[in-house]
Short mmCIF file of C-alpha atoms in Angstrom, two decimals:
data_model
loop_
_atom_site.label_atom_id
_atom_site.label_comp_id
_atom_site.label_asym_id
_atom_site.label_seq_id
_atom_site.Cartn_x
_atom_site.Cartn_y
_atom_site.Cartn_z
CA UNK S 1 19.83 69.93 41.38
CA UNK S 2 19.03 66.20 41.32
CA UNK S 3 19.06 64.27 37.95
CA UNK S 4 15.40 64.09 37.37
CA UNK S 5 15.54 68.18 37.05
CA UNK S 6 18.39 68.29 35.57
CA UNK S 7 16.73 66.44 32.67
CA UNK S 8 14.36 68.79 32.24
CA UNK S 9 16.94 71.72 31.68
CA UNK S 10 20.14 69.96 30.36
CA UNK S 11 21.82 71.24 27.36
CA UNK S 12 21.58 67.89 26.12
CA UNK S 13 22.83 66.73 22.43
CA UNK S 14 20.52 63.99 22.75
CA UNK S 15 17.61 65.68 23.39
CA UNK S 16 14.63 65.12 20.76
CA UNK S 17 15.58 67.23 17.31
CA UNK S 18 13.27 69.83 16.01
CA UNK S 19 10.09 68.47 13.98
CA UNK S 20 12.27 70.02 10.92
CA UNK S 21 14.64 67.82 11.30
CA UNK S 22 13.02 64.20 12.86
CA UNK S 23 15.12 61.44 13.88
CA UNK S 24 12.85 58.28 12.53
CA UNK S 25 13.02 55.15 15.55
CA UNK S 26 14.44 57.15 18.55
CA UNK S 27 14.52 55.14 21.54
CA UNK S 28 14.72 55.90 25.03
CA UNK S 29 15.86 54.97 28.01
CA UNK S 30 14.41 54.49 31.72
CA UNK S 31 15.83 58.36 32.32
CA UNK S 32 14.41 59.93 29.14
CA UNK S 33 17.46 60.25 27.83
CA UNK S 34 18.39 58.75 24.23
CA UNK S 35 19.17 54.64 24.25
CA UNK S 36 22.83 54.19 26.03
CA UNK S 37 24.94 51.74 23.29
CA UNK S 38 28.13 51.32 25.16
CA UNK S 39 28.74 47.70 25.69
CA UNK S 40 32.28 46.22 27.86
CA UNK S 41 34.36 46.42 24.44
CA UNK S 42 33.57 50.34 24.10
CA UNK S 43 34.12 50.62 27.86
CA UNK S 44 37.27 49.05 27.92
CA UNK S 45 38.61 50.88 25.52
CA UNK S 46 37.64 54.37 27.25
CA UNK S 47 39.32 52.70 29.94
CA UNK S 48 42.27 51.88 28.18
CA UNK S 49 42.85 55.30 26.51
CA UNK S 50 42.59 56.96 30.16
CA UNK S 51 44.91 54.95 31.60
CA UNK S 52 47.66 53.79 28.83
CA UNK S 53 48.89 57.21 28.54
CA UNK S 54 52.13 59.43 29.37
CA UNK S 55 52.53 57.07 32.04
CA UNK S 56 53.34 54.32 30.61
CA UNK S 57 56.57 56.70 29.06
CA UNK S 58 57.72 57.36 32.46
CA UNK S 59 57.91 54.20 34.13
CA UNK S 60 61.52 53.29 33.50
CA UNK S 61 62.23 56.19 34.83
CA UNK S 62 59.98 55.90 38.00
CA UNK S 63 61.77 52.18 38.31
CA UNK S 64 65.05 53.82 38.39
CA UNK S 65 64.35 55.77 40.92
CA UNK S 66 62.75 53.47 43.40
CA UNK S 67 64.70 50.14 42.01
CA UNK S 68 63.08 46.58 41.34
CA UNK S 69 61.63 46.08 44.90
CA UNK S 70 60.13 49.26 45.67
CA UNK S 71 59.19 50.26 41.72
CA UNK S 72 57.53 46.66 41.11
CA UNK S 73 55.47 46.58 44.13
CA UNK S 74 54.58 50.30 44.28
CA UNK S 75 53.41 49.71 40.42
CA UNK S 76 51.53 46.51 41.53
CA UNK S 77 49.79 47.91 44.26
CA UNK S 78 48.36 51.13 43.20
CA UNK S 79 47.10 48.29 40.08
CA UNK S 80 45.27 46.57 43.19
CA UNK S 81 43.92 49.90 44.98
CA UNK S 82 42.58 51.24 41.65
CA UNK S 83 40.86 48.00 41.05
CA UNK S 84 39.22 47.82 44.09
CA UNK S 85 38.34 50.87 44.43
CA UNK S 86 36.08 51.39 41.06
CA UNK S 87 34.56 48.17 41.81
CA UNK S 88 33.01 49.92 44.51
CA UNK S 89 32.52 53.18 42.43
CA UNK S 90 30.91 50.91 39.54
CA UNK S 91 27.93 50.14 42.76
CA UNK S 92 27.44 53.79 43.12
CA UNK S 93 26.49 54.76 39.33
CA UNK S 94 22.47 54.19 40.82
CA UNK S 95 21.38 55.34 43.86
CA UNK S 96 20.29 53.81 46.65
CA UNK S 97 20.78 50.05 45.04
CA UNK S 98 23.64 49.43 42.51
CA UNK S 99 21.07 47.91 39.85
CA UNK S 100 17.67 49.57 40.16
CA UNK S 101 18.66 52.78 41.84
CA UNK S 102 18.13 56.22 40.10
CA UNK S 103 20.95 57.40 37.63
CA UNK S 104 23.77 59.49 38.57
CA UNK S 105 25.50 60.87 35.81
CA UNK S 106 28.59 62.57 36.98
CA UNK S 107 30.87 61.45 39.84
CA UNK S 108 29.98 64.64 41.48
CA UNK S 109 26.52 63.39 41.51
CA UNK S 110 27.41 60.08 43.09
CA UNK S 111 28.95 61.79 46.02
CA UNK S 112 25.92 63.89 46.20
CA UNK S 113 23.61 61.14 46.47
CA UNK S 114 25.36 58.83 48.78
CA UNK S 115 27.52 61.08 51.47
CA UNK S 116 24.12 63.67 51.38
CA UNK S 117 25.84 66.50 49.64
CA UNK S 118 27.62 69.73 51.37
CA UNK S 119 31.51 70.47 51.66
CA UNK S 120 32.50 66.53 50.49
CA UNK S 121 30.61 67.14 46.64
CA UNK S 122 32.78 70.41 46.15
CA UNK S 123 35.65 68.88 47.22
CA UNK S 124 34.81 65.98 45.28
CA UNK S 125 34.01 68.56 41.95
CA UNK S 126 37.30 70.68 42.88
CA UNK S 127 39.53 67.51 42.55
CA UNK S 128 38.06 65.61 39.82
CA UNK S 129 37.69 69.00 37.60
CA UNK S 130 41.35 70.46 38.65
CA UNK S 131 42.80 66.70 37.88
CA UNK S 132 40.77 66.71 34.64
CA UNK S 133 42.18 69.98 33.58
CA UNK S 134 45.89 69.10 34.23
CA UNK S 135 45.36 66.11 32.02
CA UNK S 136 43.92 68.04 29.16
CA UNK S 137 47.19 70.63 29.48
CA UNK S 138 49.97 67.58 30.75
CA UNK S 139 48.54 65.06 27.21
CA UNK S 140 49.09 68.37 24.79
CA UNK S 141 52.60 68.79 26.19
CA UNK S 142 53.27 65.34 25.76
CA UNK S 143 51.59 64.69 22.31
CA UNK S 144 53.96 68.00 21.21
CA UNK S 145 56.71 66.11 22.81
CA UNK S 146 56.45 63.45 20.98
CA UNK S 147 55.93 65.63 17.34
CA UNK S 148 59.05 67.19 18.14
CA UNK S 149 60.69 63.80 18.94
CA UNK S 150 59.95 62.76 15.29
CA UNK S 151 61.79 65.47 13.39
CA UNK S 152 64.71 65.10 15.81
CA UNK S 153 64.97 61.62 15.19
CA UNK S 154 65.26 62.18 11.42
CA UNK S 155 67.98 65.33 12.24
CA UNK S 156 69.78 62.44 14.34
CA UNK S 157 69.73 59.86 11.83
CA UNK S 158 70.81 62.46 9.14
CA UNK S 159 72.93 64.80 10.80
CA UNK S 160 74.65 62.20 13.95
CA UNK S 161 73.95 61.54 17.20
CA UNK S 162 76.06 64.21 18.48
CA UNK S 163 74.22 66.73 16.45
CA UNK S 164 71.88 69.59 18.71
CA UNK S 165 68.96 69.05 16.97
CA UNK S 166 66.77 71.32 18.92
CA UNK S 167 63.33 71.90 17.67
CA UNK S 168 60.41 73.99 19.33
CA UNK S 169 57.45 72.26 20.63
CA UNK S 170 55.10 75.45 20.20
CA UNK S 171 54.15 75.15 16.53
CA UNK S 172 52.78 71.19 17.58
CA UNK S 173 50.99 72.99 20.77
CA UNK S 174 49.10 74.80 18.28
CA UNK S 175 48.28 71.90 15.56
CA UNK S 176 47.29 69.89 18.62
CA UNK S 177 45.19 72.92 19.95
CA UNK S 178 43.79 73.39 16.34
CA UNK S 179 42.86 69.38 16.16
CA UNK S 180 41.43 69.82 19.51
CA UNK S 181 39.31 72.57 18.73
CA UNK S 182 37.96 70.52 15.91
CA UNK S 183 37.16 67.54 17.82
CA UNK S 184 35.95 68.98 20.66
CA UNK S 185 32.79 69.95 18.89
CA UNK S 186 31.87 65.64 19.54
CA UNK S 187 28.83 66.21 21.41
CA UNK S 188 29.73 63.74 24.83
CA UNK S 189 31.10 60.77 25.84
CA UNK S 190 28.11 59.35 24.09
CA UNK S 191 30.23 59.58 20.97
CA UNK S 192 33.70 59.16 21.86
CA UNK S 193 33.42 55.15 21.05
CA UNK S 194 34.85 55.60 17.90
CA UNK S 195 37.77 57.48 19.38
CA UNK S 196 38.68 55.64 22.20
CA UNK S 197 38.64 52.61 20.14
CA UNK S 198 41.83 53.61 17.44
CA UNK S 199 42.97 55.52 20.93
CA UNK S 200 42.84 52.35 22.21
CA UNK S 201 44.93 50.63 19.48
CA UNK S 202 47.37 53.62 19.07
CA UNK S 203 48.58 52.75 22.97
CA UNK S 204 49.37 49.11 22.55
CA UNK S 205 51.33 49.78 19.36
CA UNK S 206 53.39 52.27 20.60
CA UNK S 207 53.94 50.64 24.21
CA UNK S 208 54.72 47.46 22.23
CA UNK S 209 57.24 49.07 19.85
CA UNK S 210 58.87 50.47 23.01
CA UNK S 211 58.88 47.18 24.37
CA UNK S 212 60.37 45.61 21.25
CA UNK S 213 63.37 48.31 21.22
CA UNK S 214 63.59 47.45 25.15
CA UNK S 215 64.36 44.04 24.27
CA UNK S 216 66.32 44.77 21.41
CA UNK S 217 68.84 47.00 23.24
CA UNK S 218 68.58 44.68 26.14
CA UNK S 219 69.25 41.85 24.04
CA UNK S 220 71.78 43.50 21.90
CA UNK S 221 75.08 46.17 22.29
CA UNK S 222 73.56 47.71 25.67
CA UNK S 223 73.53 43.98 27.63
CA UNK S 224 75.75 44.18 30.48
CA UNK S 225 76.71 48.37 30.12
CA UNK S 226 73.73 49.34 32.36
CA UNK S 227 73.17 49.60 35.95
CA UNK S 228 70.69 48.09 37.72
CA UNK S 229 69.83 47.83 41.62
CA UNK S 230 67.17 46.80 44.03
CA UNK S 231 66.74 50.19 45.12
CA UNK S 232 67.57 51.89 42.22
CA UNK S 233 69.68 54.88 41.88
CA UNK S 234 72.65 54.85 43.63
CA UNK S 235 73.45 57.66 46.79
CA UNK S 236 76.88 59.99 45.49
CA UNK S 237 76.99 58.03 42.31
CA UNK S 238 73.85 59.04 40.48
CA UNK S 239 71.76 61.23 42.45
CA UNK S 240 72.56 63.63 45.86
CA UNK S 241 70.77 61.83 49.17
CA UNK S 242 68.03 64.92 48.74
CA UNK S 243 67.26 64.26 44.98
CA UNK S 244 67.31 60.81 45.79
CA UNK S 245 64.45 60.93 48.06
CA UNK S 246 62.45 63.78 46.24
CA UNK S 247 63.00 61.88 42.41
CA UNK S 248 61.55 58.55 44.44
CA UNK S 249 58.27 60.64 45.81
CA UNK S 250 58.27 61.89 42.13
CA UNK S 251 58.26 58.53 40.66
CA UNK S 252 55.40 57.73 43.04
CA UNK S 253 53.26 60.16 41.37
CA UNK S 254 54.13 59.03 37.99
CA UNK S 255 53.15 55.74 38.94
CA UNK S 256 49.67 57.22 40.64
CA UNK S 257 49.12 59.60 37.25
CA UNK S 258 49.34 55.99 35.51
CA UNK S 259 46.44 54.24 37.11
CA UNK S 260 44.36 57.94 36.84
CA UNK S 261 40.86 56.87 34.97
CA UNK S 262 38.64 57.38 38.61
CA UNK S 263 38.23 60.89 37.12
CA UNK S 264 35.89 59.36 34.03
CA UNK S 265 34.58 55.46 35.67
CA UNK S 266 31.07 57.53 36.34
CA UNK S 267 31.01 59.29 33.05
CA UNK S 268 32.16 55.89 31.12
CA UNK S 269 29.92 53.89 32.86
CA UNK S 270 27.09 56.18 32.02
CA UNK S 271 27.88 55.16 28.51
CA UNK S 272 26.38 51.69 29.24
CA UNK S 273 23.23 49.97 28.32
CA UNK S 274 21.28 47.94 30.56
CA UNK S 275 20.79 45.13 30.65
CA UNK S 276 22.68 43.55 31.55
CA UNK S 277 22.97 45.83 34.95
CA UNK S 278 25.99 48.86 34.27
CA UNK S 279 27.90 47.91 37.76
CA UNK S 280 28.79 44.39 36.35
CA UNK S 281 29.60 45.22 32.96
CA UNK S 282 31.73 48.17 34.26
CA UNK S 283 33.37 45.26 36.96
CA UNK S 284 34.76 43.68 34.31
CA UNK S 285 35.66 46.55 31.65
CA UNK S 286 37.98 47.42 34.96
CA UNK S 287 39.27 44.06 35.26
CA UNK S 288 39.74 43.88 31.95
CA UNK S 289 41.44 47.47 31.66
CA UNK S 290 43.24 47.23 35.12
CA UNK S 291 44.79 43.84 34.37
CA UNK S 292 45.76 44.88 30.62
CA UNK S 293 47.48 48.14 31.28
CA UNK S 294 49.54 46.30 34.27
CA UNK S 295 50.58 43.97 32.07
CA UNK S 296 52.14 46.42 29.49
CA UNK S 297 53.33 48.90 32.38
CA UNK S 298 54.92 45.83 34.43
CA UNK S 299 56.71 44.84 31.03
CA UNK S 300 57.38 48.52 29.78
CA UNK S 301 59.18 49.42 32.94
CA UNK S 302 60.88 46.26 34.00
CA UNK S 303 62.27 46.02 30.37
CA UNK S 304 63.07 49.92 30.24
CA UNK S 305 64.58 49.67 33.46
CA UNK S 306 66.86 46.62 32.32
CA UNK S 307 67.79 48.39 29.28
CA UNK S 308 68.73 51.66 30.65
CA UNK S 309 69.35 51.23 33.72
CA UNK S 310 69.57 54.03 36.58
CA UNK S 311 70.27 56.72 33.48
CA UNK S 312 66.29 55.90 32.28
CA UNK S 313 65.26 58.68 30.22
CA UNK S 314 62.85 60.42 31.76
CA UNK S 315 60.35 59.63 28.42
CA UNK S 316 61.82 56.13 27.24
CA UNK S 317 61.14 57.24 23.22
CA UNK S 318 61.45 61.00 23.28
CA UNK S 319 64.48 60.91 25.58
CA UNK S 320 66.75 59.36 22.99
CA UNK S 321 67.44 56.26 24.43
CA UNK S 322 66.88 55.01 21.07
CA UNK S 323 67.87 56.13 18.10
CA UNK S 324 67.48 53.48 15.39
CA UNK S 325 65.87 52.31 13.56
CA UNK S 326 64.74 56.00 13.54
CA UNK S 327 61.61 54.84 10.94
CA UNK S 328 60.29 52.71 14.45
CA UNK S 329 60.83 55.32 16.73
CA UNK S 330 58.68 57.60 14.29
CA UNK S 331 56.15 55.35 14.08
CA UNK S 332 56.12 54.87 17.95
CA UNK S 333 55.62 58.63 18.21
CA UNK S 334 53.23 58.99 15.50
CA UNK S 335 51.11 56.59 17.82
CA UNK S 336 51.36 58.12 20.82
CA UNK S 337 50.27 61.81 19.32
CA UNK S 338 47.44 59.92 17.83
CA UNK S 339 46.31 57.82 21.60
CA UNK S 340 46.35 61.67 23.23
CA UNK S 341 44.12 63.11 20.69
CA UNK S 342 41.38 60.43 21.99
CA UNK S 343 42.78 60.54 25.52
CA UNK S 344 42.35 64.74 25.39
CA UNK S 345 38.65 64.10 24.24
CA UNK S 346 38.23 61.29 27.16
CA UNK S 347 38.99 63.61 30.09
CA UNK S 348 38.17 66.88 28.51
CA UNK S 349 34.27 65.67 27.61
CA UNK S 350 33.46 66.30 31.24
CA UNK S 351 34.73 69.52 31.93
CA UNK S 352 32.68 70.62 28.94
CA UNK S 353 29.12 68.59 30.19
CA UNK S 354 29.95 70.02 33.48
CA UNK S 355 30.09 73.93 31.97
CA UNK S 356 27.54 73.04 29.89
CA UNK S 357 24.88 72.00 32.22
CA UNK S 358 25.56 75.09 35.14
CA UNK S 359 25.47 77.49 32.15
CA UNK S 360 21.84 75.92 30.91
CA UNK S 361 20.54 76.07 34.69
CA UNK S 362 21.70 79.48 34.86
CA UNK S 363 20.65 81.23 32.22
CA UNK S 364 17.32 78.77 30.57
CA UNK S 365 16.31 81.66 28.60
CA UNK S 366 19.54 82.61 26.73
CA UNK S 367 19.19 81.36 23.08
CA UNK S 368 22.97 81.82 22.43
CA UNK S 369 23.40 79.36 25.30
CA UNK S 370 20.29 76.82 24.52
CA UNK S 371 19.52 77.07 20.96
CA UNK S 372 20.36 74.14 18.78
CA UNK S 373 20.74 74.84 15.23
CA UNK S 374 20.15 71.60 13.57
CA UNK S 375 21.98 70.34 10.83
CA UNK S 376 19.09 68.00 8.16
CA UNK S 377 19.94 65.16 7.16
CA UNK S 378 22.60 64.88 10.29
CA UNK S 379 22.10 64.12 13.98
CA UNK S 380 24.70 66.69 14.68
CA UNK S 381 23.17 69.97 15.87
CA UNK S 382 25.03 73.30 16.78
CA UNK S 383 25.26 75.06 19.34
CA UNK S 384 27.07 78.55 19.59
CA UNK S 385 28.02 78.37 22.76
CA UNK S 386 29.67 75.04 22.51
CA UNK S 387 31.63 76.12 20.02
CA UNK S 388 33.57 79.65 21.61
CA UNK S 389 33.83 77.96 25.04
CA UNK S 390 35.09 74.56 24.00
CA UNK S 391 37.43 76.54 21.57
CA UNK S 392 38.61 78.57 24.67
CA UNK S 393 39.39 76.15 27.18
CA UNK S 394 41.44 73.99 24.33
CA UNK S 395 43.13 77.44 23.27
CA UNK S 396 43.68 78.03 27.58
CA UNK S 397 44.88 74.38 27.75
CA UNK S 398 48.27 74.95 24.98
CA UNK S 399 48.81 78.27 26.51
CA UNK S 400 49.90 77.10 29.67
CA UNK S 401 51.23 73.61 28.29
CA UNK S 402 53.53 76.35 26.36
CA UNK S 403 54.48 78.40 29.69
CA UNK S 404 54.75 74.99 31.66
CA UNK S 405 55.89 72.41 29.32
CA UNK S 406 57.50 70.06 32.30
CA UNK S 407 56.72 66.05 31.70
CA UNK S 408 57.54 64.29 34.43
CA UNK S 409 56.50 66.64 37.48
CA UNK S 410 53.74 67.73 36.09
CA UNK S 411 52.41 64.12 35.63
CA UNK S 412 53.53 63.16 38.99
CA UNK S 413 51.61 66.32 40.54
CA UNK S 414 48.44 65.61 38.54
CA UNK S 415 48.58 61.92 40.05
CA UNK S 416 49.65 62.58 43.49
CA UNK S 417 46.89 65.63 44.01
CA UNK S 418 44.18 63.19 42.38
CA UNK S 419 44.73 59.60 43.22
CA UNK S 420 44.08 59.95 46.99
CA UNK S 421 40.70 61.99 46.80
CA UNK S 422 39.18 60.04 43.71
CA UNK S 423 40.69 56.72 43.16
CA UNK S 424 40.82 55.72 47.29
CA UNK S 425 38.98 58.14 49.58
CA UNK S 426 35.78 58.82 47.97
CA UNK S 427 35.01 55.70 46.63
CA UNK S 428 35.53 54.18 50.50
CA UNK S 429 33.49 56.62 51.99
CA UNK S 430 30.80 55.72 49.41
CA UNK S 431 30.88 51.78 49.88
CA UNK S 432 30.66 52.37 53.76
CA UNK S 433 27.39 54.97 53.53
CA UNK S 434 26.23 52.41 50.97
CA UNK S 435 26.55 49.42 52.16
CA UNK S 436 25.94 50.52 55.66
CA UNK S 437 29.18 49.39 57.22
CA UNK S 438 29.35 49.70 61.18
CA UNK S 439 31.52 51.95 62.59
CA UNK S 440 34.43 50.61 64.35
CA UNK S 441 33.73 46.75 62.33
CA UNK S 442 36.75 45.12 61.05
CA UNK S 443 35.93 45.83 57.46
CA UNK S 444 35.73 49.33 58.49
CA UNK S 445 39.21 49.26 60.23
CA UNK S 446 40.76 48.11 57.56
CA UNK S 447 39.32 50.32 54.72
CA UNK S 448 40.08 53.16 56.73
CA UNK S 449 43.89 52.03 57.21
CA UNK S 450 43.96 51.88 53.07
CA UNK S 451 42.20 54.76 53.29
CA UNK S 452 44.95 56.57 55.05
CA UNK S 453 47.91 54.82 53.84
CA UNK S 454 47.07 56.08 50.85
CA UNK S 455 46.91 59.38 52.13
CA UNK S 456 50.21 59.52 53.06
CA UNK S 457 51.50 58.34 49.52
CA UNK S 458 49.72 60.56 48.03
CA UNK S 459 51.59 63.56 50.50
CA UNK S 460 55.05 62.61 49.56
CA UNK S 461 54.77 62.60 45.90
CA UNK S 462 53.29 65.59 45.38
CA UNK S 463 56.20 66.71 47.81
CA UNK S 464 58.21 64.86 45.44
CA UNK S 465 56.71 66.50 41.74
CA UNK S 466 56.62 69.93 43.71
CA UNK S 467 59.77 70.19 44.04
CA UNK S 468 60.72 68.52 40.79
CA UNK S 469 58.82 71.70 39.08
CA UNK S 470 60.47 74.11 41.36
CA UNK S 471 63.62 72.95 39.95
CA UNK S 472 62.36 73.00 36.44
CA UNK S 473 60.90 76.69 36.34
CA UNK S 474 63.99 77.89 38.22
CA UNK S 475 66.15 76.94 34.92
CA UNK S 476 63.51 77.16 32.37
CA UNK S 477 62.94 80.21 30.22
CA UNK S 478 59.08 79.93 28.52
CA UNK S 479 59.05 80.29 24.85
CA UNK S 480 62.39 79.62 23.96
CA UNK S 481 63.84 76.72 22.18
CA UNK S 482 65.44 74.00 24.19
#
């Protein structure tokens, strides 16, 4: 169904309210649809939430396993691919030309419009909506994570650092799921601003105070006691040859999972008004994102790497690394559970717009499906079926965070399935239909070699995180205490 029709039939929050209930000085935009507010700061800070996320937790780790050469380039150049790459996404929000073109709303929609639909927009719908779903489940096993990792910290600094301190991540599953539930009843991305913006601010603090206790153990007691190496951990002295090679593919998907915000550039861009034209403003929210979130990962896992050394904790403030002062670590926890309550909303929006939409095509006529029950006085409206199935897929989400709860090869699968389809290979294929590149040119050559370069990466780390789970489920026994 192309946008225009889609309009016409969208379950859309936005849509004009009831005459009970009139919104005074509604404005439009050149689609009909209400008056787009994002501007770069809001942008940005979607940005920002996507990407500063469990990731940044696992990169000491990933640095231990590939070492300073291969951990600081890897992390550098997937920084440079995912750049480039929505830079030539950010053209492809209008269709045929990048400023006057018609809308497209969804990323699925871009591919529809410029590679002419078929196989390549349900592979394109199957890989953005499978990677969105693995975020949603992998961010509620990591915000319970890091729950958990405040009351043990308190146990520790009462009870020893020897002391077992075990403590069930199930009960903060569930308060997660119930805050979840709650928020999910935001209408769209339209909305999220607000969110994203303390999301935003959560993620610096608690990368920072990880940083800080980097530096501090660096600095202090643990200089000199750690082991570091330019190819990280050491063959028969840390690791078997096999795990050495499968925790390095791993760490290549924990890198990927860190740079995963292709899933959301269409959505977040869609946010935007215009003018000035969307594709600039979302050039530089990307720059601006991009550069800012290499910065803190570049620091966070050089630092964590130097302070740990090959032992890195697989999370660098839930693995007990550090244990005082435990009131910091708290607070650095505290932070993170509040960044993945935004970050849930950020990639969980468009599974729910998706639904949403296909449900309104469907079945037009269905008033538990269409009807908006307006709220006076509000510009909130609600809809029944918003609320069970949003309430369902968060309640689906915990349940199998609470079967799988696995950090690090779950986020390296997530990145490794994703990166290669969303962040590289559709957004080439795009810019060449686009901008009309001749087969066989130079410029295709060469996109095509990044193209399937990054293929390749993409192979052996989820190799890597496959086998990293294997090993995981063999041992793990699902609603038990660990």
């Amino acid at each position: 169904m192309a946008p225009e029709e889609f309009q016409k039939t969208s379950l859309s929050l936005e849509s004009a309210p009831p005459e009970s209930c009139p919104a005074a000085g509604k404005s439009f935009d050149d689609d009909g649809r209400d008056e787009r507010t994002g501007t770069m700061l809001t942008a940005s800070a979607h940005i920002i939430t996507a990407v500063i996320g469990s990731g940044v937790l696992s990169l000491a780790w990933a640095l231990a396993q590939l070492g300073w050469a291969a951990g600081m380039a890897v992390l550098v150049a997937f920084a440079a691919i995912t750049y480039f790459t929505s830079t030539l996404l950010a053209d492809a929000y209008r269709f045929p030309g990048p400023v006057h073109g018609r809308r497209n709303y969804t990323y699925m929609d871009v591919v529809r419009a410029h590679l002419q639909g078929g196989v390549k927009v349900r592979l394109c719908g199957l890989a953005q909506y499978t990677n969105l779903v693995g975020v949603t489940i992998g961010y509620t096993i990591t915000a319970s994570i890091s729950m958990v990792a405040v009351k043990r910290s308190n146990c520790f600094h009462e009870e020893g650092h020897g002391s077992r301190c075990s403590e069930s991540n199930y009960p903060y599953m569930a308060a997660f799921a119930v805050i979840q539930i709650i928020l999910s009843q935001i209408p769209n991305f339209h909305k999220l601003s607000w969110l994203s913006i303390v999301a935003a601010v959560m993620s610096f603090a608690y990368s920072s105070i990880g940083l800080g206790l980097s530096i501090a153990k660096l600095a202090g007691a643990g200089a000199g006691k750690v082991q570091t190496s330019l190819t990280g951990t050491k063959v028969g002295v840390d690791v078997s040859g096999a795990d050495k090679v499968w925790q390095s593919f791993q760490a290549m998907g924990n890198i990927a999972f860190a740079y995963a915000y292709a899933t959301v550039l269409v959505e977040i861009q869609d946010t935007l008004k215009s003018p000035p034209p969307e594709n600039q403003v979302m050039k530089r929210a990307s720059l601006a994102g991009v550069s800012t979130t290499t910065l803190f990962y570049l620091l966070c896992g050089t630092i964590g790497y130097a302070a740990f050394g090959n032992n890195a904790p697989g999370n660098f403030l839930t693995g007990f690394g550090f244990y005082e002062p435990y009131w910091l670590i708290d607070v650095a926890n505290i932070c993170i559970a509040i960044h993945l309550v935004g970050a849930y909303q950020v990639f969980a929006q468009p599974i729910f717009g998706f639904v949403e939409k296909k449900c309104n095509e469907r079945w037009q006529e269905n008033k538990f499906i269409t009807k908006e029950i307006p709220l006076c006085g509000s510009s909130y409206r609600i809809n029944l079926f918003r609320l069970v199935w949003r309430t369902v897929y968060v309640a689906i989400t915990a349940l199998i965070a609470m079967i799988f709860p696995f950090f690090n090869g779950f986020l390296g699968l997530i990145g490794a399935i994703s990166f290669y389809p969303l962040t590289v290979y559709f957004p080439i294929e795009i810019h060449i239909a686009q901008a009309k590149i001749p087969k066989y040119s130079t410029t295709w050559i060469w996109l095509k070699i990044l193209s399937w370069a990054c293929l390749i990466v993409s192979l052996v780390a989820a190799a890597g995180s496959i086998e990293g789970l294997a090993k995981d489920v063999r041992r793990y026994k699902p609603f038990k205490t660990q």
